[in-house]
Every structure is written in C-alpha cells, then in structure tokens.
PDB file of C-alpha atoms in Angstrom:
ATOM      1  CA  GLY A   1      -7.033  -5.421 -14.012  1.00  0.00           C
ATOM      2  CA  GLU A   2      -7.322  -4.195 -10.202  1.00  0.00           C
ATOM      3  CA  ASN A   3      -8.387  -0.998  -9.613  1.00  0.00           C
ATOM      4  CA  VAL A   4      -8.051   0.840  -6.154  1.00  0.00           C
ATOM      5  CA  GLU A   5      -9.720   4.123  -5.238  1.00  0.00           C
ATOM      6  CA  GLN A   6      -8.516   5.949  -2.058  1.00  0.00           C
ATOM      7  CA  HIS A   7     -10.183   8.530  -0.240  1.00  0.00           C
ATOM      8  CA  PRO A   8      -9.837  11.430   0.839  1.00  0.00           C
ATOM      9  CA  SER A   9      -6.884  12.847  -0.758  1.00  0.00           C
ATOM     10  CA  THR A  10      -5.961  15.083   1.986  1.00  0.00           C
ATOM     11  CA  LEU A  11      -6.986  14.834   6.076  1.00  0.00           C
ATOM     12  CA  SER A  12      -6.386  17.337   8.740  1.00  0.00           C
ATOM     13  CA  VAL A  13      -7.000  16.296  11.919  1.00  0.00           C
ATOM     14  CA  GLN A  14      -6.265  17.776  15.891  1.00  0.00           C
ATOM     15  CA  GLU A  15      -3.351  15.964  17.572  1.00  0.00           C
ATOM     16  CA  GLY A  16      -5.403  13.155  19.925  1.00  0.00           C
ATOM     17  CA  ASP A  17      -8.393  12.742  17.389  1.00  0.00           C
ATOM     18  CA  SER A  18      -8.865   9.840  15.439  1.00  0.00           C
ATOM     19  CA  ALA A  19      -8.294   9.164  11.494  1.00  0.00           C
ATOM     20  CA  VAL A  20     -10.037   7.118   8.741  1.00  0.00           C
ATOM     21  CA  ILE A  21      -8.838   6.512   5.281  1.00  0.00           C
ATOM     22  CA  LYS A  22     -11.221   4.379   3.161  1.00  0.00           C
ATOM     23  CA  CYS A  23     -10.189   2.152  -0.212  1.00  0.00           C
ATOM     24  CA  THR A  24     -12.381   0.281  -2.645  1.00  0.00           C
ATOM     25  CA  TYR A  25     -10.853  -2.513  -4.857  1.00  0.00           C
ATOM     26  CA  SER A  26     -12.403  -3.828  -8.205  1.00  0.00           C
ATOM     27  CA  ASP A  27     -10.920  -7.311  -8.329  1.00  0.00           C
ATOM     28  CA  SER A  28     -13.110  -9.710  -6.438  1.00  0.00           C
ATOM     29  CA  ALA A  29      -9.915 -12.024  -6.352  1.00  0.00           C
ATOM     30  CA  SER A  30      -8.046  -9.750  -4.681  1.00  0.00           C
ATOM     31  CA  ASN A  31      -7.016 -11.126  -0.662  1.00  0.00           C
ATOM     32  CA  TYR A  32      -4.122  -9.126   0.501  1.00  0.00           C
ATOM     33  CA  PHE A  33      -4.422  -5.489   1.590  1.00  0.00           C
ATOM     34  CA  PRO A  34      -1.437  -3.852   3.007  1.00  0.00           C
ATOM     35  CA  TRP A  35      -1.062  -0.059   3.889  1.00  0.00           C
ATOM     36  CA  TYR A  36       2.041   1.770   3.355  1.00  0.00           C
ATOM     37  CA  LYS A  37       3.303   5.015   5.264  1.00  0.00           C
ATOM     38  CA  GLN A  38       5.547   7.459   3.531  1.00  0.00           C
ATOM     39  CA  GLU A  39       7.191  10.015   5.625  1.00  0.00           C
ATOM     40  CA  LEU A  40       8.559  13.581   3.814  1.00  0.00           C
ATOM     41  CA  GLY A  41      11.634  12.486   1.721  1.00  0.00           C
ATOM     42  CA  LYS A  42      11.646   8.954   2.599  1.00  0.00           C
ATOM     43  CA  ARG A  43      10.567   5.601   1.257  1.00  0.00           C
ATOM     44  CA  PRO A  44       7.290   3.935   1.381  1.00  0.00           C
ATOM     45  CA  GLN A  45       7.110   1.109   4.652  1.00  0.00           C
ATOM     46  CA  LEU A  46       4.320  -1.219   5.414  1.00  0.00           C
ATOM     47  CA  ILE A  47       2.894  -0.435   8.668  1.00  0.00           C
ATOM     48  CA  ILE A  48      -0.108  -3.183   8.455  1.00  0.00           C
ATOM     49  CA  ASP A  49      -1.524  -5.557   6.396  1.00  0.00           C
ATOM     50  CA  ILE A  50      -4.782  -7.931   6.122  1.00  0.00           C
ATOM     51  CA  ARG A  51      -5.732 -10.710   4.323  1.00  0.00           C
ATOM     52  CA  SER A  52      -9.281 -11.447   3.504  1.00  0.00           C
ATOM     53  CA  ASN A  53      -9.690 -14.734   5.903  1.00  0.00           C
ATOM     54  CA  VAL A  54     -10.089 -11.833   8.868  1.00  0.00           C
ATOM     55  CA  GLY A  55     -12.273  -8.694   9.059  1.00  0.00           C
ATOM     56  CA  GLU A  56     -10.203  -6.841  11.293  1.00  0.00           C
ATOM     57  CA  LYS A  57      -6.561  -6.724  12.621  1.00  0.00           C
ATOM     58  CA  LYS A  58      -5.116  -4.104  15.010  1.00  0.00           C
ATOM     59  CA  ASP A  59      -1.700  -3.433  16.140  1.00  0.00           C
ATOM     60  CA  GLN A  60      -1.302  -0.673  18.960  1.00  0.00           C
ATOM     61  CA  ARG A  61      -3.269   2.772  18.021  1.00  0.00           C
ATOM     62  CA  ILE A  62      -3.843   1.457  14.056  1.00  0.00           C
ATOM     63  CA  ALA A  63      -6.357  -0.958  13.089  1.00  0.00           C
ATOM     64  CA  VAL A  64      -7.328  -2.065   9.545  1.00  0.00           C
ATOM     65  CA  THR A  65     -10.973  -3.182   8.790  1.00  0.00           C
ATOM     66  CA  LEU A  66     -12.262  -5.461   5.635  1.00  0.00           C
ATOM     67  CA  ASN A  67     -15.809  -5.528   4.194  1.00  0.00           C
ATOM     68  CA  LYS A  68     -15.063  -8.396   0.940  1.00  0.00           C
ATOM     69  CA  THR A  69     -18.775  -8.471   0.129  1.00  0.00           C
ATOM     70  CA  ALA A  70     -18.373  -4.496  -0.571  1.00  0.00           C
ATOM     71  CA  LYS A  71     -15.232  -4.885  -1.596  1.00  0.00           C
ATOM     72  CA  HIS A  72     -13.779  -2.216   0.716  1.00  0.00           C
ATOM     73  CA  PHE A  73     -11.296  -1.449   3.325  1.00  0.00           C
ATOM     74  CA  SER A  74     -10.426   1.003   5.957  1.00  0.00           C
ATOM     75  CA  LEU A  75      -7.188   2.125   8.088  1.00  0.00           C
ATOM     76  CA  HIS A  76      -7.865   3.589  11.549  1.00  0.00           C
ATOM     77  CA  ILE A  77      -5.384   5.773  13.495  1.00  0.00           C
ATOM     78  CA  THR A  78      -6.468   6.315  16.787  1.00  0.00           C
ATOM     79  CA  GLU A  79      -4.969   9.021  19.295  1.00  0.00           C
ATOM     80  CA  THR A  80      -3.030  10.608  16.264  1.00  0.00           C
ATOM     81  CA  GLN A  81       0.069  12.290  17.044  1.00  0.00           C
ATOM     82  CA  PRO A  82       2.182  14.695  14.854  1.00  0.00           C
ATOM     83  CA  GLU A  83       4.690  11.677  13.989  1.00  0.00           C
ATOM     84  CA  ASP A  84       1.712  10.174  12.278  1.00  0.00           C
ATOM     85  CA  SER A  85       1.838  12.839   9.488  1.00  0.00           C
ATOM     86  CA  ALA A  86       2.647  11.571   6.190  1.00  0.00           C
ATOM     87  CA  VAL A  87       1.138   9.979   3.037  1.00  0.00           C
ATOM     88  CA  TYR A  88      -0.808   7.059   3.497  1.00  0.00           C
ATOM     89  CA  PHE A  89      -1.323   4.243   0.534  1.00  0.00           C
ATOM     90  CA  CYS A  90      -3.762   1.653   0.379  1.00  0.00           C
ATOM     91  CA  ALA A  91      -2.854  -1.351  -1.844  1.00  0.00           C
ATOM     92  CA  ALA A  92      -4.547  -4.834  -3.070  1.00  0.00           C
ATOM     93  CA  SER A  93      -3.248  -8.174  -4.542  1.00  0.00           C
ATOM     94  CA  ARG A  94      -3.844 -11.593  -5.165  1.00  0.00           C
ATOM     95  CA  ASP A  95      -1.748 -13.437  -2.664  1.00  0.00           C
ATOM     96  CA  ALA A  96      -1.033 -16.547  -5.058  1.00  0.00           C
ATOM     97  CA  GLY A  97      -1.060 -17.768  -8.283  1.00  0.00           C
ATOM     98  CA  GLY A  98       0.596 -17.613 -11.939  1.00  0.00           C
ATOM     99  CA  THR A  99       3.259 -14.520 -12.564  1.00  0.00           C
ATOM    100  CA  SER A 100       1.080 -11.775 -10.865  1.00  0.00           C
ATOM    101  CA  TYR A 101       1.997 -13.311  -7.547  1.00  0.00           C
ATOM    102  CA  GLY A 102       3.039 -10.342  -5.384  1.00  0.00           C
ATOM    103  CA  LYS A 103       1.791  -7.757  -7.799  1.00  0.00           C
ATOM    104  CA  LEU A 104       0.190  -4.754  -6.113  1.00  0.00           C
ATOM    105  CA  THR A 105      -2.185  -2.108  -6.982  1.00  0.00           C
ATOM    106  CA  PHE A 106      -1.819   1.045  -4.957  1.00  0.00           C
ATOM    107  CA  GLY A 107      -4.286   3.687  -4.308  1.00  0.00           C
ATOM    108  CA  GLN A 108      -3.441   7.417  -5.030  1.00  0.00           C
ATOM    109  CA  GLY A 109      -2.472   8.291  -1.385  1.00  0.00           C
ATOM    110  CA  THR A 110      -3.699  10.621   1.568  1.00  0.00           C
ATOM    111  CA  ILE A 111      -1.919  12.996   3.295  1.00  0.00           C
ATOM    112  CA  LEU A 112      -2.452  13.079   6.637  1.00  0.00           C
ATOM    113  CA  THR A 113      -1.695  16.094   8.888  1.00  0.00           C
ATOM    114  CA  VAL A 114      -2.004  15.623  12.630  1.00  0.00           C
ATOM    115  CA  HIS A 115      -1.800  19.342  14.187  1.00  0.00           C
ATOM    116  CA  PRO A 116      -0.197  19.618  17.672  1.00  0.00           C
TER     117      PRO A 116
ATOM    118  CA  ASP B   1      18.106  -5.433   7.834  1.00  0.00           C
ATOM    119  CA  VAL B   2      16.825  -5.298   4.178  1.00  0.00           C
ATOM    120  CA  LYS B   3      18.773  -2.830   2.127  1.00  0.00           C
ATOM    121  CA  VAL B   4      17.321  -1.779  -1.269  1.00  0.00           C
ATOM    122  CA  THR B   5      19.573   0.864  -2.985  1.00  0.00           C
ATOM    123  CA  GLN B   6      19.046   3.056  -6.286  1.00  0.00           C
ATOM    124  CA  SER B   7      21.908   4.208  -8.003  1.00  0.00           C
ATOM    125  CA  SER B   8      21.050   7.894  -8.054  1.00  0.00           C
ATOM    126  CA  ARG B   9      18.804  10.143  -5.731  1.00  0.00           C
ATOM    127  CA  TYR B  10      18.616  12.900  -8.331  1.00  0.00           C
ATOM    128  CA  LEU B  11      19.033  12.748 -11.983  1.00  0.00           C
ATOM    129  CA  VAL B  12      18.567  15.607 -14.890  1.00  0.00           C
ATOM    130  CA  LYS B  13      18.255  14.568 -18.623  1.00  0.00           C
ATOM    131  CA  ARG B  14      17.534  15.809 -21.878  1.00  0.00           C
ATOM    132  CA  THR B  15      14.841  14.981 -24.044  1.00  0.00           C
ATOM    133  CA  GLY B  16      15.819  11.712 -26.087  1.00  0.00           C
ATOM    134  CA  GLU B  17      18.595  10.767 -23.913  1.00  0.00           C
ATOM    135  CA  LYS B  18      18.638   7.167 -22.682  1.00  0.00           C
ATOM    136  CA  VAL B  19      18.756   7.060 -19.284  1.00  0.00           C
ATOM    137  CA  PHE B  20      19.740   3.788 -16.908  1.00  0.00           C
ATOM    138  CA  LEU B  21      18.060   3.911 -13.311  1.00  0.00           C
ATOM    139  CA  GLU B  22      19.663   0.829 -10.978  1.00  0.00           C
ATOM    140  CA  CYS B  23      18.207  -0.436  -8.112  1.00  0.00           C
ATOM    141  CA  VAL B  24      20.204  -3.255  -6.203  1.00  0.00           C
ATOM    142  CA  GLN B  25      18.924  -5.489  -3.107  1.00  0.00           C
ATOM    143  CA  ASP B  26      20.940  -7.181  -0.788  1.00  0.00           C
ATOM    144  CA  MET B  27      18.545  -9.925   0.614  1.00  0.00           C
ATOM    145  CA  ASP B  28      18.398 -12.684  -2.109  1.00  0.00           C
ATOM    146  CA  HIS B  29      14.652 -11.551  -2.603  1.00  0.00           C
ATOM    147  CA  GLU B  30      13.169 -13.199  -5.948  1.00  0.00           C
ATOM    148  CA  ASN B  31      10.695 -10.287  -6.670  1.00  0.00           C
ATOM    149  CA  MET B  32      11.470  -6.800  -8.037  1.00  0.00           C
ATOM    150  CA  PHE B  33       9.575  -3.901  -9.178  1.00  0.00           C
ATOM    151  CA  TRP B  34       9.862  -0.624 -10.599  1.00  0.00           C
ATOM    152  CA  TYR B  35       7.222   2.217  -9.800  1.00  0.00           C
ATOM    153  CA  ARG B  36       6.616   5.618 -10.624  1.00  0.00           C
ATOM    154  CA  GLN B  37       5.552   8.136  -7.990  1.00  0.00           C
ATOM    155  CA  ASP B  38       3.174  10.903  -9.036  1.00  0.00           C
ATOM    156  CA  PRO B  39       1.158  13.569  -6.866  1.00  0.00           C
ATOM    157  CA  GLY B  40      -2.535  12.335  -7.038  1.00  0.00           C
ATOM    158  CA  LEU B  41      -1.717   9.241  -8.896  1.00  0.00           C
ATOM    159  CA  GLY B  42      -0.331   6.946  -6.369  1.00  0.00           C
ATOM    160  CA  LEU B  43       2.319   4.238  -6.872  1.00  0.00           C
ATOM    161  CA  ARG B  44       2.160   3.155 -10.391  1.00  0.00           C
ATOM    162  CA  LEU B  45       3.368  -0.228 -11.513  1.00  0.00           C
ATOM    163  CA  ILE B  46       5.453   0.091 -14.428  1.00  0.00           C
ATOM    164  CA  TYR B  47       7.435  -3.648 -14.654  1.00  0.00           C
ATOM    165  CA  PHE B  48       8.126  -6.128 -12.344  1.00  0.00           C
ATOM    166  CA  SER B  49      10.432  -9.339 -12.049  1.00  0.00           C
ATOM    167  CA  TYR B  50       9.516 -12.297 -10.473  1.00  0.00           C
ATOM    168  CA  ASP B  51      12.881 -13.971 -10.984  1.00  0.00           C
ATOM    169  CA  VAL B  52      16.198 -13.496 -12.764  1.00  0.00           C
ATOM    170  CA  LYS B  53      15.458 -12.826 -16.403  1.00  0.00           C
ATOM    171  CA  MET B  54      11.926 -12.882 -16.127  1.00  0.00           C
ATOM    172  CA  LYS B  55       9.644  -9.931 -16.475  1.00  0.00           C
ATOM    173  CA  GLU B  56       6.379  -8.839 -16.588  1.00  0.00           C
ATOM    174  CA  LYS B  57       4.553  -5.527 -17.900  1.00  0.00           C
ATOM    175  CA  GLY B  58       3.271  -3.619 -15.000  1.00  0.00           C
ATOM    176  CA  ASP B  59       0.336  -0.873 -15.854  1.00  0.00           C
ATOM    177  CA  ILE B  60       2.264   2.109 -17.275  1.00  0.00           C
ATOM    178  CA  PRO B  61       5.282   0.326 -19.044  1.00  0.00           C
ATOM    179  CA  GLU B  62       5.158   2.501 -22.424  1.00  0.00           C
ATOM    180  CA  GLY B  63       8.442   3.680 -22.981  1.00  0.00           C
ATOM    181  CA  TYR B  64      10.273   2.051 -20.701  1.00  0.00           C
ATOM    182  CA  SER B  65      12.256  -1.426 -20.544  1.00  0.00           C
ATOM    183  CA  VAL B  66      13.888  -3.456 -18.069  1.00  0.00           C
ATOM    184  CA  SER B  67      16.759  -5.820 -17.659  1.00  0.00           C
ATOM    185  CA  ARG B  68      17.468  -8.370 -14.718  1.00  0.00           C
ATOM    186  CA  GLU B  69      20.635 -10.316 -15.519  1.00  0.00           C
ATOM    187  CA  LYS B  70      21.289 -11.132 -11.872  1.00  0.00           C
ATOM    188  CA  LYS B  71      19.374 -11.539  -8.989  1.00  0.00           C
ATOM    189  CA  GLU B  72      20.070  -8.846  -6.895  1.00  0.00           C
ATOM    190  CA  ARG B  73      19.950  -6.073  -9.726  1.00  0.00           C
ATOM    191  CA  PHE B  74      17.020  -5.029 -11.270  1.00  0.00           C
ATOM    192  CA  SER B  75      17.564  -1.760 -14.120  1.00  0.00           C
ATOM    193  CA  LEU B  76      14.998   0.529 -15.431  1.00  0.00           C
ATOM    194  CA  ILE B  77      15.748   1.517 -18.951  1.00  0.00           C
ATOM    195  CA  LEU B  78      14.109   5.145 -20.884  1.00  0.00           C
ATOM    196  CA  GLU B  79      14.839   4.522 -24.253  1.00  0.00           C
ATOM    197  CA  SER B  80      14.433   7.772 -25.391  1.00  0.00           C
ATOM    198  CA  ALA B  81      13.634  10.131 -22.387  1.00  0.00           C
ATOM    199  CA  SER B  82      10.801  12.653 -22.486  1.00  0.00           C
ATOM    200  CA  THR B  83       9.501  15.533 -20.653  1.00  0.00           C
ATOM    201  CA  ASN B  84       6.316  13.176 -19.439  1.00  0.00           C
ATOM    202  CA  GLN B  85       8.892  10.950 -17.845  1.00  0.00           C
ATOM    203  CA  THR B  86      10.088  13.608 -15.176  1.00  0.00           C
ATOM    204  CA  SER B  87       8.926  11.838 -11.800  1.00  0.00           C
ATOM    205  CA  MET B  88      10.016   9.973  -8.653  1.00  0.00           C
ATOM    206  CA  TYR B  89      10.951   6.387  -9.555  1.00  0.00           C
ATOM    207  CA  LEU B  90      10.862   3.640  -6.912  1.00  0.00           C
ATOM    208  CA  CYS B  91      12.257   0.521  -6.857  1.00  0.00           C
ATOM    209  CA  ALA B  92      11.566  -2.474  -4.260  1.00  0.00           C
ATOM    210  CA  SER B  93      11.848  -6.157  -3.504  1.00  0.00           C
ATOM    211  CA  ARG B  94       9.982  -8.687  -1.956  1.00  0.00           C
ATOM    212  CA  ALA B  95      10.943 -12.436  -1.181  1.00  0.00           C
ATOM    213  CA  ILE B  96       8.204 -14.730  -2.112  1.00  0.00           C
ATOM    214  CA  ASP B  97       8.490 -17.118   1.017  1.00  0.00           C
ATOM    215  CA  ARG B  98       9.026 -14.643   3.638  1.00  0.00           C
ATOM    216  CA  GLY B  99       5.681 -12.509   4.083  1.00  0.00           C
ATOM    217  CA  ARG B 100       4.272 -10.351   1.544  1.00  0.00           C
ATOM    218  CA  GLU B 101       5.841  -6.773   2.523  1.00  0.00           C
ATOM    219  CA  GLN B 102       7.611  -5.019  -0.390  1.00  0.00           C
ATOM    220  CA  TYR B 103      10.811  -3.184   0.755  1.00  0.00           C
ATOM    221  CA  PHE B 104      11.444  -0.091  -1.369  1.00  0.00           C
ATOM    222  CA  GLY B 105      14.627   1.906  -2.037  1.00  0.00           C
ATOM    223  CA  PRO B 106      14.729   5.655  -1.391  1.00  0.00           C
ATOM    224  CA  GLY B 107      13.599   6.501  -4.873  1.00  0.00           C
ATOM    225  CA  THR B 108      15.316   8.665  -7.895  1.00  0.00           C
ATOM    226  CA  ARG B 109      14.083  12.077  -8.798  1.00  0.00           C
ATOM    227  CA  LEU B 110      14.215  12.125 -12.495  1.00  0.00           C
ATOM    228  CA  THR B 111      13.929  15.356 -14.191  1.00  0.00           C
ATOM    229  CA  VAL B 112      13.894  15.596 -18.021  1.00  0.00           C
ATOM    230  CA  THR B 113      14.364  18.993 -19.815  1.00  0.00           C
TER     231      THR B 113
END
C-alpha cells in the first residue's frame, strides 16, 4: 500500500518568513495530493490540492509543488502570519478506479508555529 | 454547507466495554471514513465505506468493526475496548462526483481506562 512520509515534524518561523513542508510518497499510481490544515481543537480542513498532471498550484500565500519523478511534493507558505499556526497534513491518493477510490493516506503531520 | 457530526466529543470507557461511535453527514455523500489521530502518527484510516452496506478495511482495522445501514450514518464499533484504543477518532465524508475533498467531523476523544 501507499506510504507517505512528512518532514519536518515541527517548524517554527517568525511572522513574515516563509515555511516549507515536504512529503514523499511510495505508490507511483497515486495522482492526487491534498494538504489539510488543523487548527488547535478543530477539525482538519482542505487548504489546497494538486493532481499529478500539473507541477505547481498557487492560492494566494500558499502553493504546492509536485515532482512525480522523485515522488515528492511540498507545501509553501509565504509571508506567514500567526493565524497560520496549526498542524498541516499532506496526503496521497489514487484518484479513480476500484473500491480504493477516494482513500487518502496521510503523512505524520507538521506542527507549524508562527511567532509574532 | 457540509455538516459532519459525531455523537460525542469526549467519551470515557472501561477496558472490555463495547463502544459505539456514530457519525452523521447531511450532504448525501457516498463515501465515509473513520480515522484515528495520534501525535506523531498523523491520521490513520481504520475503515471506509464507499456506499451503503459496503465497507473496506483501512490500514489499521484490527479491534474495530463498522456498520453503514443508511447512507448518512457510519458507525465505528470497538467490540472490546482496550487501553491502546485511547485516541482521537475522526469521521469524514466525501462525494464521488463533486470534487475530492473529505469533510471531517469534530472528532471524539476516547479514553479507555
């Protein structure tokens, strides 16, 4: 089955700095890669996702890059703000086919702390 | 707005008890999932259901079972609770034809003593 490794486990930055979280996956058939943000005491929520037919996707201050050859993808947050402090999870999935459709394998999570 | 609810936010049970965790979604989603969340281990899939009465084992199904008799409700059952099942349990749902986002419930913090 799929295995997703996420690094670092904790990340501390100053407000305004950039933050980068990296994930690697093992299943070359995976073709959908979402990122979820979980604020303290709250449920995980999707913040951005990317499919394997593109190499990069941006949404305001966040971006995700994908390297299919190396089987890794990264989350980039620019101009970090204290409200970006949360746990971030990457995940990987096969987008279609069979009963595993929609099943996500998550990374271990990264605790991001943005200091004012 | 998608709403996924779970029957309890906090639950304390004794070793050996049978425990039911309930999840309800109101958006007619076909897929439903049960995860457990532990520090440093991320979210690990226990079971998922791709339609009513259909279920598949996830990555850590041992000690758990599930039931999905109605489309909106997905139950997780701990047949005989053990202390190593103390964890945060998260339910999620997803529509198969309207994007790929999984919508999570608020979680149930289960403590087994």
